PDB file of C-alpha atoms in Angstrom:
ATOM      1  CA  MET A 814      13.430  29.662   8.727  1.00  0.00           C
ATOM      2  CA  ALA A 815      10.974  26.854   9.455  1.00  0.00           C
ATOM      3  CA  THR A 816      11.817  23.423   8.111  1.00  0.00           C
ATOM      4  CA  THR A 817       9.462  22.184   5.384  1.00  0.00           C
ATOM      5  CA  THR A 818       8.089  18.757   6.093  1.00  0.00           C
ATOM      6  CA  THR A 819       6.207  16.414   3.800  1.00  0.00           C
ATOM      7  CA  MET A 820       3.918  13.530   4.582  1.00  0.00           C
ATOM      8  CA  CYS A 821       4.875  10.484   2.546  1.00  0.00           C
ATOM      9  CA  LEU A 822       3.464   7.050   2.020  1.00  0.00           C
ATOM     10  CA  VAL A 823       6.109   4.333   1.858  1.00  0.00           C
ATOM     11  CA  LEU A 824       4.650   1.477  -0.197  1.00  0.00           C
ATOM     12  CA  LEU A 825       6.507  -1.807   0.358  1.00  0.00           C
ATOM     13  CA  TYR A 826       6.568  -4.250  -2.555  1.00  0.00           C
ATOM     14  CA  GLY A 827       7.856  -7.782  -2.812  1.00  0.00           C
ATOM     15  CA  ASP A 828       7.146 -11.299  -3.997  1.00  0.00           C
ATOM     16  CA  GLU A 829       4.428 -12.670  -1.753  1.00  0.00           C
ATOM     17  CA  LYS A 830       5.188 -16.206  -2.932  1.00  0.00           C
ATOM     18  CA  ALA A 831       8.599 -15.805  -1.277  1.00  0.00           C
ATOM     19  CA  TRP A 832       7.029 -14.309   1.860  1.00  0.00           C
ATOM     20  CA  ALA A 833       4.687 -17.295   2.082  1.00  0.00           C
ATOM     21  CA  THR A 834       7.598 -19.736   2.246  1.00  0.00           C
ATOM     22  CA  LEU A 835       9.376 -18.059   5.194  1.00  0.00           C
ATOM     23  CA  ASP A 836       9.855 -20.251   8.253  1.00  0.00           C
ATOM     24  CA  ASP A 837       9.266 -18.971  11.795  1.00  0.00           C
ATOM     25  CA  GLU A 838      12.870 -17.878  12.268  1.00  0.00           C
ATOM     26  CA  GLN A 839      12.934 -15.947   8.991  1.00  0.00           C
ATOM     27  CA  ARG A 840       9.587 -14.369   9.814  1.00  0.00           C
ATOM     28  CA  ALA A 841      10.865 -13.295  13.237  1.00  0.00           C
ATOM     29  CA  ARG A 842      13.941 -11.785  11.593  1.00  0.00           C
ATOM     30  CA  LEU A 843      11.722  -9.810   9.227  1.00  0.00           C
ATOM     31  CA  ASP A 844       9.600  -8.546  12.120  1.00  0.00           C
ATOM     32  CA  ALA A 845      12.765  -7.476  13.950  1.00  0.00           C
ATOM     33  CA  GLN A 846      13.922  -5.674  10.817  1.00  0.00           C
ATOM     34  CA  HIS A 847      10.734  -3.613  10.833  1.00  0.00           C
ATOM     35  CA  ARG A 848      11.014  -2.849  14.562  1.00  0.00           C
ATOM     36  CA  ASP A 849      14.572  -1.702  13.918  1.00  0.00           C
ATOM     37  CA  PHE A 850      13.378   0.440  11.011  1.00  0.00           C
ATOM     38  CA  ALA A 851      10.692   2.081  13.166  1.00  0.00           C
ATOM     39  CA  GLY A 852      13.336   2.988  15.743  1.00  0.00           C
ATOM     40  CA  ALA A 853      15.706   4.260  13.080  1.00  0.00           C
ATOM     41  CA  LEU A 854      12.985   6.511  11.672  1.00  0.00           C
ATOM     42  CA  ALA A 855      12.710   8.397  14.949  1.00  0.00           C
ATOM     43  CA  SER A 856      16.473   8.548  15.430  1.00  0.00           C
ATOM     44  CA  ALA A 857      16.884  10.098  11.976  1.00  0.00           C
ATOM     45  CA  GLY A 858      14.236  12.771  12.614  1.00  0.00           C
ATOM     46  CA  HIS A 859      11.370  11.216  10.664  1.00  0.00           C
ATOM     47  CA  GLU A 860       7.981  10.829  12.320  1.00  0.00           C
ATOM     48  CA  GLN A 861       6.035   7.612  11.791  1.00  0.00           C
ATOM     49  CA  LEU A 862       2.320   8.420  11.693  1.00  0.00           C
ATOM     50  CA  GLY A 863       1.004   4.994  10.829  1.00  0.00           C
ATOM     51  CA  GLY A 864       1.538   1.784   8.980  1.00  0.00           C
ATOM     52  CA  GLY A 865       0.151  -1.619   8.298  1.00  0.00           C
ATOM     53  CA  GLN A 866       0.827  -5.045   6.882  1.00  0.00           C
ATOM     54  CA  LEU A 867      -1.579  -6.300   4.250  1.00  0.00           C
ATOM     55  CA  THR A 868      -2.771  -9.852   3.910  1.00  0.00           C
ATOM     56  CA  PHE A 869      -1.891 -11.690   0.694  1.00  0.00           C
ATOM     57  CA  THR A 870      -3.566 -10.703  -2.556  1.00  0.00           C
ATOM     58  CA  ALA A 871      -5.627 -13.903  -2.454  1.00  0.00           C
ATOM     59  CA  ASP A 872      -7.696 -12.091   0.164  1.00  0.00           C
ATOM     60  CA  ALA A 873      -8.175  -9.019  -2.044  1.00  0.00           C
ATOM     61  CA  VAL A 874     -11.455  -7.880  -3.515  1.00  0.00           C
ATOM     62  CA  SER A 875     -11.457  -5.427  -6.423  1.00  0.00           C
ATOM     63  CA  VAL A 876     -14.138  -2.989  -7.479  1.00  0.00           C
ATOM     64  CA  ARG A 877     -14.314  -1.446 -10.915  1.00  0.00           C
ATOM     65  CA  ARG A 878     -16.793   0.359 -13.055  1.00  0.00           C
ATOM     66  CA  SER A 879     -19.159  -1.887 -14.958  1.00  0.00           C
ATOM     67  CA  GLY A 880     -17.920  -2.463 -18.490  1.00  0.00           C
ATOM     68  CA  ASP A 881     -14.265  -1.658 -17.743  1.00  0.00           C
ATOM     69  CA  GLY A 882     -11.497  -4.082 -18.573  1.00  0.00           C
ATOM     70  CA  PRO A 883     -11.645  -7.665 -19.775  1.00  0.00           C
ATOM     71  CA  ALA A 884     -14.485 -10.084 -19.215  1.00  0.00           C
ATOM     72  CA  LEU A 885     -14.981 -10.727 -15.520  1.00  0.00           C
ATOM     73  CA  PRO A 886     -14.350 -14.197 -14.092  1.00  0.00           C
ATOM     74  CA  ASP A 887     -16.882 -16.440 -12.418  1.00  0.00           C
ATOM     75  CA  GLY A 888     -17.787 -15.237  -8.964  1.00  0.00           C
ATOM     76  CA  LEU A 889     -18.609 -11.738 -10.138  1.00  0.00           C
ATOM     77  CA  ARG A 890     -21.391 -10.029  -8.336  1.00  0.00           C
ATOM     78  CA  HIS A 891     -22.921  -6.645  -8.893  1.00  0.00           C
ATOM     79  CA  LEU A 892     -23.039  -3.773  -6.473  1.00  0.00           C
ATOM     80  CA  GLY A 893     -25.727  -1.365  -7.605  1.00  0.00           C
ATOM     81  CA  GLN A 894     -25.470  -0.221 -11.217  1.00  0.00           C
ATOM     82  CA  ARG A 895     -22.028   1.342 -11.210  1.00  0.00           C
ATOM     83  CA  HIS A 896     -19.510  -1.229 -10.010  1.00  0.00           C
ATOM     84  CA  ASP A 897     -18.502  -4.822 -10.482  1.00  0.00           C
ATOM     85  CA  VAL A 898     -17.006  -6.583  -7.484  1.00  0.00           C
ATOM     86  CA  VAL A 899     -14.427  -9.280  -8.201  1.00  0.00           C
ATOM     87  CA  GLU A 900     -12.510 -11.655  -5.936  1.00  0.00           C
ATOM     88  CA  GLY A 901      -8.756 -11.129  -6.237  1.00  0.00           C
ATOM     89  CA  PRO A 902      -6.327  -8.260  -6.769  1.00  0.00           C
ATOM     90  CA  TYR A 903      -6.791  -5.439  -9.285  1.00  0.00           C
ATOM     91  CA  ALA A 904      -3.976  -6.827 -11.455  1.00  0.00           C
ATOM     92  CA  GLU A 905      -1.643  -9.810 -11.358  1.00  0.00           C
ATOM     93  CA  THR A 906       1.883  -8.442 -10.903  1.00  0.00           C
ATOM     94  CA  THR A 907       5.303  -9.940 -10.283  1.00  0.00           C
ATOM     95  CA  GLU A 908       5.569  -7.977  -7.020  1.00  0.00           C
ATOM     96  CA  GLN A 909       2.747  -7.222  -4.662  1.00  0.00           C
ATOM     97  CA  LEU A 910       2.049  -4.481  -2.140  1.00  0.00           C
ATOM     98  CA  GLY A 911       2.694  -6.066   1.251  1.00  0.00           C
ATOM     99  CA  GLY A 912       2.657  -3.127   3.638  1.00  0.00           C
ATOM    100  CA  TYR A 913       3.049   0.591   4.070  1.00  0.00           C
ATOM    101  CA  TYR A 914       4.308   3.273   6.414  1.00  0.00           C
ATOM    102  CA  LEU A 915       2.930   6.811   6.702  1.00  0.00           C
ATOM    103  CA  VAL A 916       5.821   9.135   7.592  1.00  0.00           C
ATOM    104  CA  ARG A 917       6.258  12.877   8.070  1.00  0.00           C
ATOM    105  CA  THR A 918       9.732  13.892   6.967  1.00  0.00           C
ATOM    106  CA  GLY A 919      11.839  16.902   6.110  1.00  0.00           C
ATOM    107  CA  ASP A 920      14.157  14.748   3.998  1.00  0.00           C
ATOM    108  CA  VAL A 921      12.493  12.460   1.458  1.00  0.00           C
ATOM    109  CA  ARG A 922      15.827  11.352   0.016  1.00  0.00           C
ATOM    110  CA  GLY A 923      17.085  10.523   3.511  1.00  0.00           C
ATOM    111  CA  LEU A 924      13.912   8.544   4.150  1.00  0.00           C
ATOM    112  CA  ALA A 925      14.506   6.590   0.947  1.00  0.00           C
ATOM    113  CA  GLU A 926      18.101   5.884   1.980  1.00  0.00           C
ATOM    114  CA  LEU A 927      16.860   4.620   5.351  1.00  0.00           C
ATOM    115  CA  VAL A 928      14.340   2.328   3.678  1.00  0.00           C
ATOM    116  CA  ALA A 929      17.102   1.026   1.421  1.00  0.00           C
ATOM    117  CA  SER A 930      19.525   0.397   4.266  1.00  0.00           C
ATOM    118  CA  ARG A 931      17.136  -1.081   6.843  1.00  0.00           C
ATOM    119  CA  LEU A 932      14.498  -2.988   4.881  1.00  0.00           C
ATOM    120  CA  GLY A 933      15.275  -5.703   2.396  1.00  0.00           C
ATOM    121  CA  GLU A 934      12.219  -4.916   0.309  1.00  0.00           C
ATOM    122  CA  GLY A 935      11.504  -2.771  -2.721  1.00  0.00           C
ATOM    123  CA  ALA A 936       9.598   0.397  -1.933  1.00  0.00           C
ATOM    124  CA  GLU A 937       7.995   3.429  -3.505  1.00  0.00           C
ATOM    125  CA  ILE A 938       7.902   6.654  -1.497  1.00  0.00           C
ATOM    126  CA  ARG A 939       5.111   9.023  -2.543  1.00  0.00           C
ATOM    127  CA  PRO A 940       4.371  12.482  -1.093  1.00  0.00           C
ATOM    128  CA  LEU A 941       0.757  13.173  -0.191  1.00  0.00           C
ATOM    129  CA  VAL A 942      -1.302  15.894  -1.807  1.00  0.00           C
ATOM    130  CA  GLY A 943      -1.479  18.745   0.702  1.00  0.00           C
ATOM    131  CA  GLY A 944       1.020  16.960   2.952  1.00  0.00           C
ATOM    132  CA  ALA A 945       3.662  19.707   2.956  1.00  0.00           C
ATOM    133  CA  SER A 946       3.827  22.074   5.923  1.00  0.00           C
TER     134      SER A 946
ATOM    135  CA  MET B1180     -11.431  -5.823  11.067  1.00  0.00           C
ATOM    136  CA  ARG B1181      -9.076  -3.308   9.514  1.00  0.00           C
ATOM    137  CA  PHE B1182      -9.092  -2.829   5.741  1.00  0.00           C
ATOM    138  CA  VAL B1183      -6.900  -0.921   3.304  1.00  0.00           C
ATOM    139  CA  VAL B1184      -8.549   0.443   0.154  1.00  0.00           C
ATOM    140  CA  LEU B1185      -6.177   1.181  -2.751  1.00  0.00           C
ATOM    141  CA  ARG B1186      -7.491   3.431  -5.485  1.00  0.00           C
ATOM    142  CA  TYR B1187      -6.244   3.215  -9.089  1.00  0.00           C
ATOM    143  CA  GLY B1188      -7.225   6.053 -11.434  1.00  0.00           C
ATOM    144  CA  THR B1189      -9.002   9.287 -10.663  1.00  0.00           C
ATOM    145  CA  ALA B1190     -12.200   9.717  -8.730  1.00  0.00           C
ATOM    146  CA  PRO B1191     -13.697  11.896  -6.025  1.00  0.00           C
ATOM    147  CA  ALA B1192     -11.618  12.213  -2.878  1.00  0.00           C
ATOM    148  CA  LEU B1193     -11.426   8.936  -1.029  1.00  0.00           C
ATOM    149  CA  GLY B1194     -12.574   8.781   2.547  1.00  0.00           C
ATOM    150  CA  GLY B1195     -15.354   8.976   5.060  1.00  0.00           C
ATOM    151  CA  GLY B1196     -15.917  10.289   8.553  1.00  0.00           C
ATOM    152  CA  ASP B1197     -14.852   7.142  10.380  1.00  0.00           C
ATOM    153  CA  ASP B1198     -11.663   6.495   8.429  1.00  0.00           C
ATOM    154  CA  LEU B1199      -8.405   5.974  10.294  1.00  0.00           C
ATOM    155  CA  ALA B1200      -6.592   7.535   7.328  1.00  0.00           C
ATOM    156  CA  ALA B1201      -7.532   8.717   3.847  1.00  0.00           C
ATOM    157  CA  GLU B1202      -4.685  10.113   1.805  1.00  0.00           C
ATOM    158  CA  GLU B1203      -4.458  11.389  -1.752  1.00  0.00           C
ATOM    159  CA  LEU B1204      -1.029  10.670  -3.236  1.00  0.00           C
ATOM    160  CA  ALA B1205       0.931  13.153  -5.326  1.00  0.00           C
ATOM    161  CA  GLY B1206       1.549  12.193  -8.951  1.00  0.00           C
ATOM    162  CA  ALA B1207       3.706   9.194  -9.705  1.00  0.00           C
ATOM    163  CA  ASP B1208       6.439  11.486 -11.075  1.00  0.00           C
ATOM    164  CA  ALA B1209       6.961  12.705  -7.485  1.00  0.00           C
ATOM    165  CA  ALA B1210       7.815   9.186  -6.358  1.00  0.00           C
ATOM    166  CA  THR B1211      11.153   7.937  -5.068  1.00  0.00           C
ATOM    167  CA  THR B1212      11.750   4.234  -5.522  1.00  0.00           C
ATOM    168  CA  VAL B1213      13.988   1.708  -3.776  1.00  0.00           C
ATOM    169  CA  VAL B1214      14.834  -1.295  -5.934  1.00  0.00           C
ATOM    170  CA  TRP B1215      17.050  -4.265  -5.153  1.00  0.00           C
ATOM    171  CA  VAL B1216      19.439  -5.541  -7.808  1.00  0.00           C
ATOM    172  CA  ASP B1217      21.824  -8.392  -7.030  1.00  0.00           C
ATOM    173  CA  GLY B1218      21.370  -7.892  -3.305  1.00  0.00           C
ATOM    174  CA  ARG B1219      22.058  -4.150  -3.367  1.00  0.00           C
ATOM    175  CA  ALA B1220      19.508  -1.378  -2.829  1.00  0.00           C
ATOM    176  CA  HIS B1221      19.333   1.506  -5.292  1.00  0.00           C
ATOM    177  CA  VAL B1222      17.391   4.726  -4.722  1.00  0.00           C
ATOM    178  CA  LEU B1223      15.836   6.100  -7.925  1.00  0.00           C
ATOM    179  CA  GLN B1224      13.672   9.099  -8.761  1.00  0.00           C
ATOM    180  CA  GLY B1225      10.304   8.181 -10.249  1.00  0.00           C
ATOM    181  CA  PRO B1226       7.755   5.456  -9.728  1.00  0.00           C
ATOM    182  CA  ALA B1227       8.371   1.756  -9.771  1.00  0.00           C
ATOM    183  CA  ALA B1228       6.980   0.246 -12.961  1.00  0.00           C
ATOM    184  CA  ARG B1229       3.809  -1.592 -12.051  1.00  0.00           C
ATOM    185  CA  ASP B1230       1.518  -3.305 -14.509  1.00  0.00           C
ATOM    186  CA  ALA B1231      -1.438  -2.123 -12.470  1.00  0.00           C
ATOM    187  CA  GLY B1232      -0.581   1.572 -12.832  1.00  0.00           C
ATOM    188  CA  PRO B1233       0.078   3.873  -9.916  1.00  0.00           C
ATOM    189  CA  VAL B1234      -1.916   3.834  -6.721  1.00  0.00           C
ATOM    190  CA  THR B1235      -3.530   7.290  -6.475  1.00  0.00           C
ATOM    191  CA  ALA B1236      -5.048   7.181  -2.997  1.00  0.00           C
ATOM    192  CA  VAL B1237      -5.083   5.018   0.100  1.00  0.00           C
ATOM    193  CA  ARG B1238      -7.768   4.671   2.729  1.00  0.00           C
ATOM    194  CA  VAL B1239      -7.530   2.767   6.026  1.00  0.00           C
ATOM    195  CA  LEU B1240     -10.656   1.968   7.979  1.00  0.00           C
ATOM    196  CA  ASP B1241     -12.122  -0.385  10.535  1.00  0.00           C
ATOM    197  CA  ALA B1242     -15.304  -2.088   9.363  1.00  0.00           C
ATOM    198  CA  PRO B1243     -17.275  -5.072  10.658  1.00  0.00           C
ATOM    199  CA  HIS B1244     -17.148  -6.854   7.300  1.00  0.00           C
ATOM    200  CA  LEU B1245     -16.253  -6.437   3.645  1.00  0.00           C
ATOM    201  CA  ASP B1246     -19.779  -5.495   2.561  1.00  0.00           C
ATOM    202  CA  ALA B1247     -19.610  -2.412   4.763  1.00  0.00           C
ATOM    203  CA  VAL B1248     -16.477  -1.298   2.902  1.00  0.00           C
ATOM    204  CA  LEU B1249     -18.061  -2.036  -0.482  1.00  0.00           C
ATOM    205  CA  GLY B1250     -21.146  -0.077   0.478  1.00  0.00           C
ATOM    206  CA  SER B1251     -19.049   2.982   1.257  1.00  0.00           C
ATOM    207  CA  LEU B1252     -17.442   2.765  -2.201  1.00  0.00           C
ATOM    208  CA  ASP B1253     -20.782   2.776  -4.005  1.00  0.00           C
ATOM    209  CA  ALA B1254     -20.843   6.559  -3.698  1.00  0.00           C
ATOM    210  CA  MET B1255     -17.344   6.920  -5.193  1.00  0.00           C
ATOM    211  CA  PRO B1256     -17.550   5.889  -8.855  1.00  0.00           C
ATOM    212  CA  GLY B1257     -14.951   6.636 -11.498  1.00  0.00           C
ATOM    213  CA  ALA B1258     -11.961   4.548 -10.413  1.00  0.00           C
ATOM    214  CA  THR B1259     -10.927   1.002  -9.613  1.00  0.00           C
ATOM    215  CA  TYR B1260     -10.414  -0.042  -6.005  1.00  0.00           C
ATOM    216  CA  GLU B1261      -8.637  -2.957  -4.359  1.00  0.00           C
ATOM    217  CA  ILE B1262      -9.665  -3.807  -0.814  1.00  0.00           C
ATOM    218  CA  ARG B1263      -7.276  -5.816   1.354  1.00  0.00           C
ATOM    219  CA  PRO B1264      -7.640  -6.838   4.991  1.00  0.00           C
ATOM    220  CA  CYS B1265      -4.718  -5.881   7.249  1.00  0.00           C
ATOM    221  CA  ALA B1266      -2.745  -8.544   9.049  1.00  0.00           C
ATOM    222  CA  LEU B1267      -2.006  -7.973  12.728  1.00  0.00           C
ATOM    223  CA  VAL B1268       1.610  -8.917  13.351  1.00  0.00           C
ATOM    224  CA  GLY B1269       3.758  -7.688  16.226  1.00  0.00           C
ATOM    225  CA  GLY B1270       6.664  -5.525  15.178  1.00  0.00           C
ATOM    226  CA  ARG B1271       5.489  -4.986  11.613  1.00  0.00           C
ATOM    227  CA  PRO B1272       4.139  -1.683  10.335  1.00  0.00           C
TER     228      PRO B1272
END
């Protein structure tokens, strides 16, 4: 019987204020941790399809329907009639999305265990719609 | 420059012809979460609690500037989007 695989997005969350204070040595250790994780993915039978590291939320721009949510801050500008464009993240949160991996796996639980054992960051693993094969 | 577009809420399928990736996520109840408590990782079923609500789709694309990304979103009303540039760091995802 063929093994069922699922494509998953691994969303990595953490406190970007803490990330911002890392010195060069700590940053290098974190990079090595991710290289190690990428190698461990393949060794454990998971397939990494992509991934990326996001810049801090200060660089974010958010788009929402006109009239949604609280009053918009200064700096708002309009894009057509349907959206408001605002500098900053969608919502202020205690943890921020800092990066992601796109992984094809036959073992979501095993993937989660690998994330837990190799990366010192909180994560949410979400299957993709139509990602099972 | 590479951008990631995070979608919150429901809307037409995210993506365009030149996207590097455009993925619709399954419902938040299908999530598995890794949380750290007192230096130990715990694997839990279900989404992490986020004030912003769950991300429902992710799009990755290369664009010359932010306005090009915003222009592509003008045809996708009905949700809230957060656009973040990607950092290019060796060894990171």
